[in-house]
PDB file of C-alpha atoms in Angstrom:
ATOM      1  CA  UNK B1152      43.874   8.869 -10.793  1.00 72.00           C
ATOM      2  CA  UNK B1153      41.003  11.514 -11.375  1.00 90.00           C
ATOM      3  CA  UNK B1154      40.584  10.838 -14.585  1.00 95.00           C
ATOM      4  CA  UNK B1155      37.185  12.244 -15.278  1.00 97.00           C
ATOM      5  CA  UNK B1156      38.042  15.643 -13.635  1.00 96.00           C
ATOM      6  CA  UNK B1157      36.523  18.937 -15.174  1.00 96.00           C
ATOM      7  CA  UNK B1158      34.431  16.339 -17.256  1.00 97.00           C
ATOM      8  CA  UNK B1159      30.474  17.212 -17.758  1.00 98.00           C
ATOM      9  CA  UNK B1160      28.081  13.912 -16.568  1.00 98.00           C
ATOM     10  CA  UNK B1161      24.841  14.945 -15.674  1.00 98.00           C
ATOM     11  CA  UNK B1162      23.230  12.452 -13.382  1.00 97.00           C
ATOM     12  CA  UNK B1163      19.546  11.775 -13.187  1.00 97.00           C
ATOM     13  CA  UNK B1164      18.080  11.197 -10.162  1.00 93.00           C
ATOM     14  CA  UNK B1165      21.518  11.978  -8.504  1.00 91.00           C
ATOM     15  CA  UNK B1166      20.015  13.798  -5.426  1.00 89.00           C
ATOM     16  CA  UNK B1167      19.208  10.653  -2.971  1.00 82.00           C
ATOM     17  CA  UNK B1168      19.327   7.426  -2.532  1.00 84.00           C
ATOM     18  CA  UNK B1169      21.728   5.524  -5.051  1.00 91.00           C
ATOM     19  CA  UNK B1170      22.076   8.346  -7.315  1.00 93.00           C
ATOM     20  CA  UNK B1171      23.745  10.360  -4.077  1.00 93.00           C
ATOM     21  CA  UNK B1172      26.801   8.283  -3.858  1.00 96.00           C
ATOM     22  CA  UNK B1173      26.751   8.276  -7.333  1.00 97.00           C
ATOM     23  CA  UNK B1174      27.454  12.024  -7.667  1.00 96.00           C
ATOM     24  CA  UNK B1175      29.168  12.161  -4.178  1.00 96.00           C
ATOM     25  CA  UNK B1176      32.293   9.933  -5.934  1.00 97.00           C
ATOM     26  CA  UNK B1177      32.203  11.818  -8.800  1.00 97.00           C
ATOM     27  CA  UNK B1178      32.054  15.257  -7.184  1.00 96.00           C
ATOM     28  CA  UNK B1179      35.354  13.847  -5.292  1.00 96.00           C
ATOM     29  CA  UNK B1180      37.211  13.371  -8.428  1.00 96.00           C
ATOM     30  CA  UNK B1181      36.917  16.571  -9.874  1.00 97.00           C
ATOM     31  CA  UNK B1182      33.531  16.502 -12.198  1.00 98.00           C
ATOM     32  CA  UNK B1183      31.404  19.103 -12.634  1.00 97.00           C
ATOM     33  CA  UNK B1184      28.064  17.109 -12.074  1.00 97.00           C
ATOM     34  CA  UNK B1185      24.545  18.208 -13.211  1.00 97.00           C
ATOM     35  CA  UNK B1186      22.067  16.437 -11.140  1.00 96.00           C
ATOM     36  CA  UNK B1187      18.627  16.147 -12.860  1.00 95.00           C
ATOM     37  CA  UNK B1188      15.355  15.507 -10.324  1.00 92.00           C
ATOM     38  CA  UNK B1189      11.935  15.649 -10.104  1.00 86.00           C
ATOM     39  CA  UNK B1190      10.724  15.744  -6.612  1.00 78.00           C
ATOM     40  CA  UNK B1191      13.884  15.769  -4.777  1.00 72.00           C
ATOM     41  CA  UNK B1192      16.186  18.900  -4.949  1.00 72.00           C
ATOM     42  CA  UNK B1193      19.560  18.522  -4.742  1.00 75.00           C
ATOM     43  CA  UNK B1194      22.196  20.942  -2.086  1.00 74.00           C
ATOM     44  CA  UNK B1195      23.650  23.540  -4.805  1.00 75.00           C
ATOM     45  CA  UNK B1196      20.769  23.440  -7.254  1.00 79.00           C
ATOM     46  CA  UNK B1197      20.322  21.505  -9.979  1.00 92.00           C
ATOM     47  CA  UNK B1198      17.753  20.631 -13.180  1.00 95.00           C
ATOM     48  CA  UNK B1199      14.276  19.695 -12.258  1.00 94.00           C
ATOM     49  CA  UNK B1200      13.180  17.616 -15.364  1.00 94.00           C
ATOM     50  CA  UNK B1201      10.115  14.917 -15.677  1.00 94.00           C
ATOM     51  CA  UNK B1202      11.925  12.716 -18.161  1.00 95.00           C
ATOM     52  CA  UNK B1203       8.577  11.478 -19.864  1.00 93.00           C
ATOM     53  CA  UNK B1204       8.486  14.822 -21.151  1.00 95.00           C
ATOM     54  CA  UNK B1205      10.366  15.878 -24.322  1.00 97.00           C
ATOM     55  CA  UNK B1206      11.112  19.774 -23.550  1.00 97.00           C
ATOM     56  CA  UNK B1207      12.176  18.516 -19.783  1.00 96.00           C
ATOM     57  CA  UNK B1208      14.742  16.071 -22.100  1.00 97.00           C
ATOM     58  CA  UNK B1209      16.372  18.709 -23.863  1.00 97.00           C
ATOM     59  CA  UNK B1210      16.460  21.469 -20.687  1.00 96.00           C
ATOM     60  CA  UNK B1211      18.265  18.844 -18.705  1.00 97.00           C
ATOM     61  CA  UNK B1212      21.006  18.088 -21.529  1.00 97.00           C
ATOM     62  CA  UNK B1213      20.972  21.913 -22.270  1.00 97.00           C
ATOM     63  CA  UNK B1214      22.492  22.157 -19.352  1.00 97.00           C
ATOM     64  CA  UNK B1215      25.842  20.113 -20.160  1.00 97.00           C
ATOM     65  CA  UNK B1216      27.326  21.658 -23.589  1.00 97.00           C
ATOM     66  CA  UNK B1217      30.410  19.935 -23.002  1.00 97.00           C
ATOM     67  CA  UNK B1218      28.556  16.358 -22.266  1.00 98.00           C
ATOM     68  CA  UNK B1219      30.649  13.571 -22.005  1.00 98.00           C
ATOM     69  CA  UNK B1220      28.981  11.217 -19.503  1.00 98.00           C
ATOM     70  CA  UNK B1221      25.099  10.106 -18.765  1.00 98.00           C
ATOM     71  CA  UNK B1222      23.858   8.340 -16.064  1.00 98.00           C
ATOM     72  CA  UNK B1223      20.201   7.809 -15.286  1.00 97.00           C
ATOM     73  CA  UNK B1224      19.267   6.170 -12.090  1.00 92.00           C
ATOM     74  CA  UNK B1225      15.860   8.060 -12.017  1.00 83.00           C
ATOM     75  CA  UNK B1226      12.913   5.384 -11.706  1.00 83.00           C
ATOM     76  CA  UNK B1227       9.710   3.669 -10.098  1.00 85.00           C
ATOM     77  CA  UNK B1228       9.327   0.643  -7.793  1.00 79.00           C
ATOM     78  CA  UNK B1229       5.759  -0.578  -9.453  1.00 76.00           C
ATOM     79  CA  UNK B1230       4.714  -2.122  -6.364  1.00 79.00           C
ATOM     80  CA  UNK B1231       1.512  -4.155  -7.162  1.00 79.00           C
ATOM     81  CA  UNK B1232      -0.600  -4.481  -3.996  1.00 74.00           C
ATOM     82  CA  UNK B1233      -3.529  -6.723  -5.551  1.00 81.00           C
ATOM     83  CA  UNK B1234      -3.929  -7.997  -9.575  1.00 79.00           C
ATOM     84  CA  UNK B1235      -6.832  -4.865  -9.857  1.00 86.00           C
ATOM     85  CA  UNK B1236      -3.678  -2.288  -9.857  1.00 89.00           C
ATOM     86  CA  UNK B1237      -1.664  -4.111 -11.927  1.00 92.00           C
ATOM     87  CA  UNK B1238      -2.317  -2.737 -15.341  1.00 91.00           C
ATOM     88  CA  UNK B1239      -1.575   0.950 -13.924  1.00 92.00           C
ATOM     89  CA  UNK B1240       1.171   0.051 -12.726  1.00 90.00           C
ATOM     90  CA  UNK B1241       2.831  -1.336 -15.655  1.00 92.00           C
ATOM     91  CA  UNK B1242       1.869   1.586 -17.344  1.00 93.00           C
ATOM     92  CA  UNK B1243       3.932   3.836 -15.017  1.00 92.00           C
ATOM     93  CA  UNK B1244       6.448   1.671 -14.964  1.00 92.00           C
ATOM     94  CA  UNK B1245       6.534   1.704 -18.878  1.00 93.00           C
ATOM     95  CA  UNK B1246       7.309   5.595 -18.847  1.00 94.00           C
ATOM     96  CA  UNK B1247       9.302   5.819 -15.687  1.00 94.00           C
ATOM     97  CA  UNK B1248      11.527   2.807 -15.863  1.00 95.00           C
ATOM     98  CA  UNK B1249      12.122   2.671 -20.020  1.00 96.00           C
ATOM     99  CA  UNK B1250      10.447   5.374 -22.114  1.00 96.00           C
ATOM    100  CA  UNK B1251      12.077   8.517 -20.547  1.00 96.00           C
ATOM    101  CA  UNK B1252      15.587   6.957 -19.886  1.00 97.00           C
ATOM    102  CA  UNK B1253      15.923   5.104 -23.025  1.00 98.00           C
ATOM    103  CA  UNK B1254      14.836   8.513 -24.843  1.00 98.00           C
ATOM    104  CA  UNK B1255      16.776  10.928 -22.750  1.00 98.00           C
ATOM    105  CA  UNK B1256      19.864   8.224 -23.448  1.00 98.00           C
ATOM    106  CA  UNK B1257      19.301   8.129 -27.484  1.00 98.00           C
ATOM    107  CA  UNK B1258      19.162  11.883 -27.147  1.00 97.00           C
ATOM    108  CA  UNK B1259      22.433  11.961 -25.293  1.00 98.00           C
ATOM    109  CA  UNK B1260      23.958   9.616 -27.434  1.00 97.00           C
ATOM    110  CA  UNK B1261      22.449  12.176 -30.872  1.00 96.00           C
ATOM    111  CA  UNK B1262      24.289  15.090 -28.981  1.00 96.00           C
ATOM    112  CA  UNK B1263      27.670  13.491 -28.445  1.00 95.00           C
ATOM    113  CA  UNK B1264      27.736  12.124 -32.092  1.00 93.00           C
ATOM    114  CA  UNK B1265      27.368  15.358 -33.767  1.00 93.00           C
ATOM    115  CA  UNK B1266      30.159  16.650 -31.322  1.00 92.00           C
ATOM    116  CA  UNK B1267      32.491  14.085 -32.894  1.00 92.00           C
ATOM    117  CA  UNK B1268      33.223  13.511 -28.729  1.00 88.00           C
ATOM    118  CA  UNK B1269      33.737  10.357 -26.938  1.00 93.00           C
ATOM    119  CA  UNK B1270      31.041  10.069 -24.389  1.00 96.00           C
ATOM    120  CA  UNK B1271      29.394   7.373 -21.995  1.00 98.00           C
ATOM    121  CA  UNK B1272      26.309   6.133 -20.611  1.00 98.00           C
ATOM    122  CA  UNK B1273      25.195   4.204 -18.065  1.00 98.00           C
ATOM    123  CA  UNK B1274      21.664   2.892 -17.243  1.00 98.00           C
ATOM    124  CA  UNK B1275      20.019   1.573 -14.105  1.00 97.00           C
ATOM    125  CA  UNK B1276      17.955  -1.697 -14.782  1.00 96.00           C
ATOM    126  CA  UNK B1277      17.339  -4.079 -11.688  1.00 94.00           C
ATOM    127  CA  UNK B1278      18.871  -7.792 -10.739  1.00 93.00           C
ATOM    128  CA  UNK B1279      15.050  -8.465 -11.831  1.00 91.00           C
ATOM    129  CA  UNK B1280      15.428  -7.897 -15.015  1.00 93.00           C
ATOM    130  CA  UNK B1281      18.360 -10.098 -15.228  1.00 94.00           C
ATOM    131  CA  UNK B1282      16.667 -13.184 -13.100  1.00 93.00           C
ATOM    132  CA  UNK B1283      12.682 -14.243 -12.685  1.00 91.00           C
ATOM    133  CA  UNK B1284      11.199 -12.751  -9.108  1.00 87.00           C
ATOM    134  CA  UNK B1285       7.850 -13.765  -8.731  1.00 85.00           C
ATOM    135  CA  UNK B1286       5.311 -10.588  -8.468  1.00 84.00           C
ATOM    136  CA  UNK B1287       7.542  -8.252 -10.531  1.00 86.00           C
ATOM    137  CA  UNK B1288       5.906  -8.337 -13.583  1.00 88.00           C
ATOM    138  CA  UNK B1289       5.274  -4.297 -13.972  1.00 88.00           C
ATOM    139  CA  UNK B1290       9.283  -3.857 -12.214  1.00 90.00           C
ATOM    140  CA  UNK B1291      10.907  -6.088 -13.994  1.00 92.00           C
ATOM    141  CA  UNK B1292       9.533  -6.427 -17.179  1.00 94.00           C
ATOM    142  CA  UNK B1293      10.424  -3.046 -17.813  1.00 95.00           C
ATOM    143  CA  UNK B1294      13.885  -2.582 -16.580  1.00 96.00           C
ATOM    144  CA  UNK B1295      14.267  -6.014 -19.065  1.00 96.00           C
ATOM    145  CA  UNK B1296      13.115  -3.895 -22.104  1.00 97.00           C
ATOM    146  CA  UNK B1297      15.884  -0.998 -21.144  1.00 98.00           C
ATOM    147  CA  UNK B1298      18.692  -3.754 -21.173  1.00 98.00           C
ATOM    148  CA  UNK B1299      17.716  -4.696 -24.442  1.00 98.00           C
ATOM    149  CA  UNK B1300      17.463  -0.464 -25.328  1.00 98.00           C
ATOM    150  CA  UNK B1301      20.678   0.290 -23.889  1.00 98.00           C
ATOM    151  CA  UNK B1302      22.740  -2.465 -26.111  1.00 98.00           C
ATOM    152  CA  UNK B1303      20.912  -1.458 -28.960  1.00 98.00           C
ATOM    153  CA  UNK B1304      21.678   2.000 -29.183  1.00 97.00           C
ATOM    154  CA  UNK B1305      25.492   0.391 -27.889  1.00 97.00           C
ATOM    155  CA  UNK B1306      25.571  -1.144 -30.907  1.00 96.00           C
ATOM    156  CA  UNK B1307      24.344   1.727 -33.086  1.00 95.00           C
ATOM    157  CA  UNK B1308      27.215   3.839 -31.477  1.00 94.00           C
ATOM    158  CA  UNK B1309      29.957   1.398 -31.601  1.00 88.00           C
ATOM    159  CA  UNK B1310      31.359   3.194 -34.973  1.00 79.00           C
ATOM    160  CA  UNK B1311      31.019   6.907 -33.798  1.00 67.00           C
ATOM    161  CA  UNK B1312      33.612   8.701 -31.432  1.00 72.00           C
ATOM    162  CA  UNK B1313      34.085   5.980 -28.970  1.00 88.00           C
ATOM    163  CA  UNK B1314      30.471   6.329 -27.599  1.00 95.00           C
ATOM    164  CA  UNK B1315      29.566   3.809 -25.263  1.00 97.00           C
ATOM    165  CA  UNK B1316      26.344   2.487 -23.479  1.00 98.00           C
ATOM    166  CA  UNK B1317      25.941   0.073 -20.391  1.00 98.00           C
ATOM    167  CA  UNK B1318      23.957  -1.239 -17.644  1.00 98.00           C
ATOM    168  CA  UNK B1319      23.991  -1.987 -13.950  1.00 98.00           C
ATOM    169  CA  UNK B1320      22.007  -3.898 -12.330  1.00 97.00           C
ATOM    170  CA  UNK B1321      22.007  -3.936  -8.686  1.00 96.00           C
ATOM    171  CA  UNK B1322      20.901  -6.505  -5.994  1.00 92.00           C
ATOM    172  CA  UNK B1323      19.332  -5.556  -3.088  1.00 89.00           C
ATOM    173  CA  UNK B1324      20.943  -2.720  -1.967  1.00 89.00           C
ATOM    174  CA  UNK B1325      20.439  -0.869   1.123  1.00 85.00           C
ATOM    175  CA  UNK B1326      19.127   2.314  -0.062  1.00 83.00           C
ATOM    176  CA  UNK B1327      16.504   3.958  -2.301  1.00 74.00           C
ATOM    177  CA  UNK B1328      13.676   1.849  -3.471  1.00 74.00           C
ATOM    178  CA  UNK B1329      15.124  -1.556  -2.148  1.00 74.00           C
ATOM    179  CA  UNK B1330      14.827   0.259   1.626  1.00 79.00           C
ATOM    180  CA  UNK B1331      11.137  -0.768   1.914  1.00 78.00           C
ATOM    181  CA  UNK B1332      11.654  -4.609   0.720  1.00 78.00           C
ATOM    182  CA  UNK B1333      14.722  -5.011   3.281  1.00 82.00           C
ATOM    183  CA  UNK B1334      12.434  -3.520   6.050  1.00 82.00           C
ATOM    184  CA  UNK B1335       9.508  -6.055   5.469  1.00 81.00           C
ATOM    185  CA  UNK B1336      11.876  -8.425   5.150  1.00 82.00           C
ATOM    186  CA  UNK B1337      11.530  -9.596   1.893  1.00 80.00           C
ATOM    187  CA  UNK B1338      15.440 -10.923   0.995  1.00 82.00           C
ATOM    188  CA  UNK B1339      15.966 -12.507   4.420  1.00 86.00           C
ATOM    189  CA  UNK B1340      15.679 -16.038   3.463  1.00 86.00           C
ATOM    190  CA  UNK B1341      18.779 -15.095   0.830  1.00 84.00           C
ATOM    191  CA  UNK B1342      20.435 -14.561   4.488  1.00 80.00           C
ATOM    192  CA  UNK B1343      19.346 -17.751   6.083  1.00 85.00           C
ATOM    193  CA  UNK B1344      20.360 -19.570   3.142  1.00 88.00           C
ATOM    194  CA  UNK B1345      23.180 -18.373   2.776  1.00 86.00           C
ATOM    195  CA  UNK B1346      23.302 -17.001  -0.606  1.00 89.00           C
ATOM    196  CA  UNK B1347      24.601 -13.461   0.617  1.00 90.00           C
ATOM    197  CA  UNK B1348      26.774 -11.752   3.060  1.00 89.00           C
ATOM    198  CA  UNK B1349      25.332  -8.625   3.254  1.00 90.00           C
ATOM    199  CA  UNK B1350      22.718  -6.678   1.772  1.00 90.00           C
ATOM    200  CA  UNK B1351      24.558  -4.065  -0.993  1.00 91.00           C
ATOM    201  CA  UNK B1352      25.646  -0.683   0.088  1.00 94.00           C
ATOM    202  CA  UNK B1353      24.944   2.411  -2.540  1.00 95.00           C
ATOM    203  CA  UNK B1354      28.718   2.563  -2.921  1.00 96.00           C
ATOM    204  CA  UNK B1355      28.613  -0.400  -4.500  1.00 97.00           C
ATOM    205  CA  UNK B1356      26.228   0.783  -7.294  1.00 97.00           C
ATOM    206  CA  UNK B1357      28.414   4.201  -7.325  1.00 97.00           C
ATOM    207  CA  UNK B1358      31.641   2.174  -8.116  1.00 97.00           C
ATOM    208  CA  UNK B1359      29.947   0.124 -10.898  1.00 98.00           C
ATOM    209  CA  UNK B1360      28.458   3.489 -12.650  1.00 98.00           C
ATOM    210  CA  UNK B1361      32.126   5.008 -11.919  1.00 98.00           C
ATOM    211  CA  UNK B1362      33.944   1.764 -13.950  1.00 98.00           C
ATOM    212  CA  UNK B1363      31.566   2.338 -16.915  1.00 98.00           C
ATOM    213  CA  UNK B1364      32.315   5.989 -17.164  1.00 98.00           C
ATOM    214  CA  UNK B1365      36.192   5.979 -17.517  1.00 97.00           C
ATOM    215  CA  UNK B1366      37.648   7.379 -20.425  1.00 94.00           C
ATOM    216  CA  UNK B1367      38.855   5.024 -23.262  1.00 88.00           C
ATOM    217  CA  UNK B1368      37.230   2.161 -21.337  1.00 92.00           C
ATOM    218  CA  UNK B1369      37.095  -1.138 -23.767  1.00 94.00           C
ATOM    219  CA  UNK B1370      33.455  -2.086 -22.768  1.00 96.00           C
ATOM    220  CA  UNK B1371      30.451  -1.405 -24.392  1.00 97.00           C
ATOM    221  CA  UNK B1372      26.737  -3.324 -24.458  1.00 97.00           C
ATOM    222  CA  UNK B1373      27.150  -5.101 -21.087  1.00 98.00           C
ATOM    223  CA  UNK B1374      25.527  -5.062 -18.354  1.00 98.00           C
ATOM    224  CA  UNK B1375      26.915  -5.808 -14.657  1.00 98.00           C
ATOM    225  CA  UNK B1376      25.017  -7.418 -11.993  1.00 98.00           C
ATOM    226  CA  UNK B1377      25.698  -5.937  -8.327  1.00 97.00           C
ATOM    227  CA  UNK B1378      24.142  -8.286  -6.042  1.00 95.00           C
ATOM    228  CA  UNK B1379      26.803  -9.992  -4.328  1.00 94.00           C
ATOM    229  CA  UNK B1380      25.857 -13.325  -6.181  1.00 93.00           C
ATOM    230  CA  UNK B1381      22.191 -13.164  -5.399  1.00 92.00           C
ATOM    231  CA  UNK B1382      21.050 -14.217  -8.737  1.00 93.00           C
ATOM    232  CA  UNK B1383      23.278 -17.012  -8.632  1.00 90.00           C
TER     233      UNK B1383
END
């Protein structure tokens, strides 16, 4: 069923790593895409916007007149090698992580409304906002605060034109950010314990974002966990 063919998503941070099979399984049902980056250029063009900033915001939804979908899976690892760096990198994981996607989302949401359109968004937090991880404090807390953002605004849109607003969360998935923590081997006591049967693949992510973005879809304010029971 390609139900969201001809539909207008723009997805940020669409051009590699998770965000690619994001787009690549939407691009196979028939949407007309608008991939938002910042350092990475996507194949075909696309809208380079720094989501901290507010005229960036507004060129990137510019783009989509008809929007009906919004996914944002533009962010920052805030890796903290010793306590001295933490501070900055809370900081930059403050406007990477929530301020620019929780704006660009309320935004989104404001345009949809006064279109009288049903529309829906999906954010990327982190199973480490959902669970404690030691040493994540600038990560995590964070992608926490945009879980508590996203079903906020859910809940401000629950009356309008169907408008809704969710989260994923994935595990350790084997692309983007998470790359670097496989390679040093960071999860592979979750293997030796058993906890896991694989590390998560980006179409896993894809197929979450996909589920969220249906038309007429009954769930708003939630937020799904794709770690293949890691947090458990």
């Amino acid at each position: 069923m390609r139900i969201l063919e001809r539909k207008q998503i723009v997805v940020v941070g669409g051009a590699g790593g998770l965000g690619s099979a994001v787009t690549e399984l939407l691009e196979a049902e028939g949407v007309e895409v608008i991939v938002g980056y910042r350092t990475r250029a996507p194949q075909g063009g696309g809208v380079c916007a720094d989501l901290r900033r507010a005229e960036d915001r507004d060129r990137l939804l510019d783009s989509a007149p008809e929007l009906y979908g919004l996914v944002v899976m533009a962010g920052h690892p805030a890796r903290v090698g010793n306590a001295t760096e933490l501070e900055a990198a809370m900081r930059c994981s403050w406007e990477s992580n929530y301020l620019g996607p929780v704006l660009l989302a309320r935004d989104a949401a404001a345009r949809m409304r006064s279109r009288g359109a049903e529309g829906a968004i999906v954010l990327i937090s982190s199973m480490q906002a959902v669970a404690v991880f030691e040493n994540s404090t600038a990560y995590a807390g964070a992608k926490a605060a945009l879980i508590n953002a996203a079903r906020i605004l859910a809940k401000e849109c629950r009356g309008d034109a169907n408008i809704r607003v969710n989260v994923v969360a994935p595990g350790v998935i084997d692309a983007g950010m998470a790359q670097a923590s496989i390679a040093a081997g960071k999860y592979v006591l979750y293997f030796q314990q058993g906890n896991i049967p694989r590390y998560g693949a980006a179409a896993d992510v894809a197929r979450a974002v996909r589920f969220f973005l249906e038309p007429d879809n009954y769930v708003t304010g939630q937020v799904l966990t794709v770690d293949g029971g890691l947090t458990l």
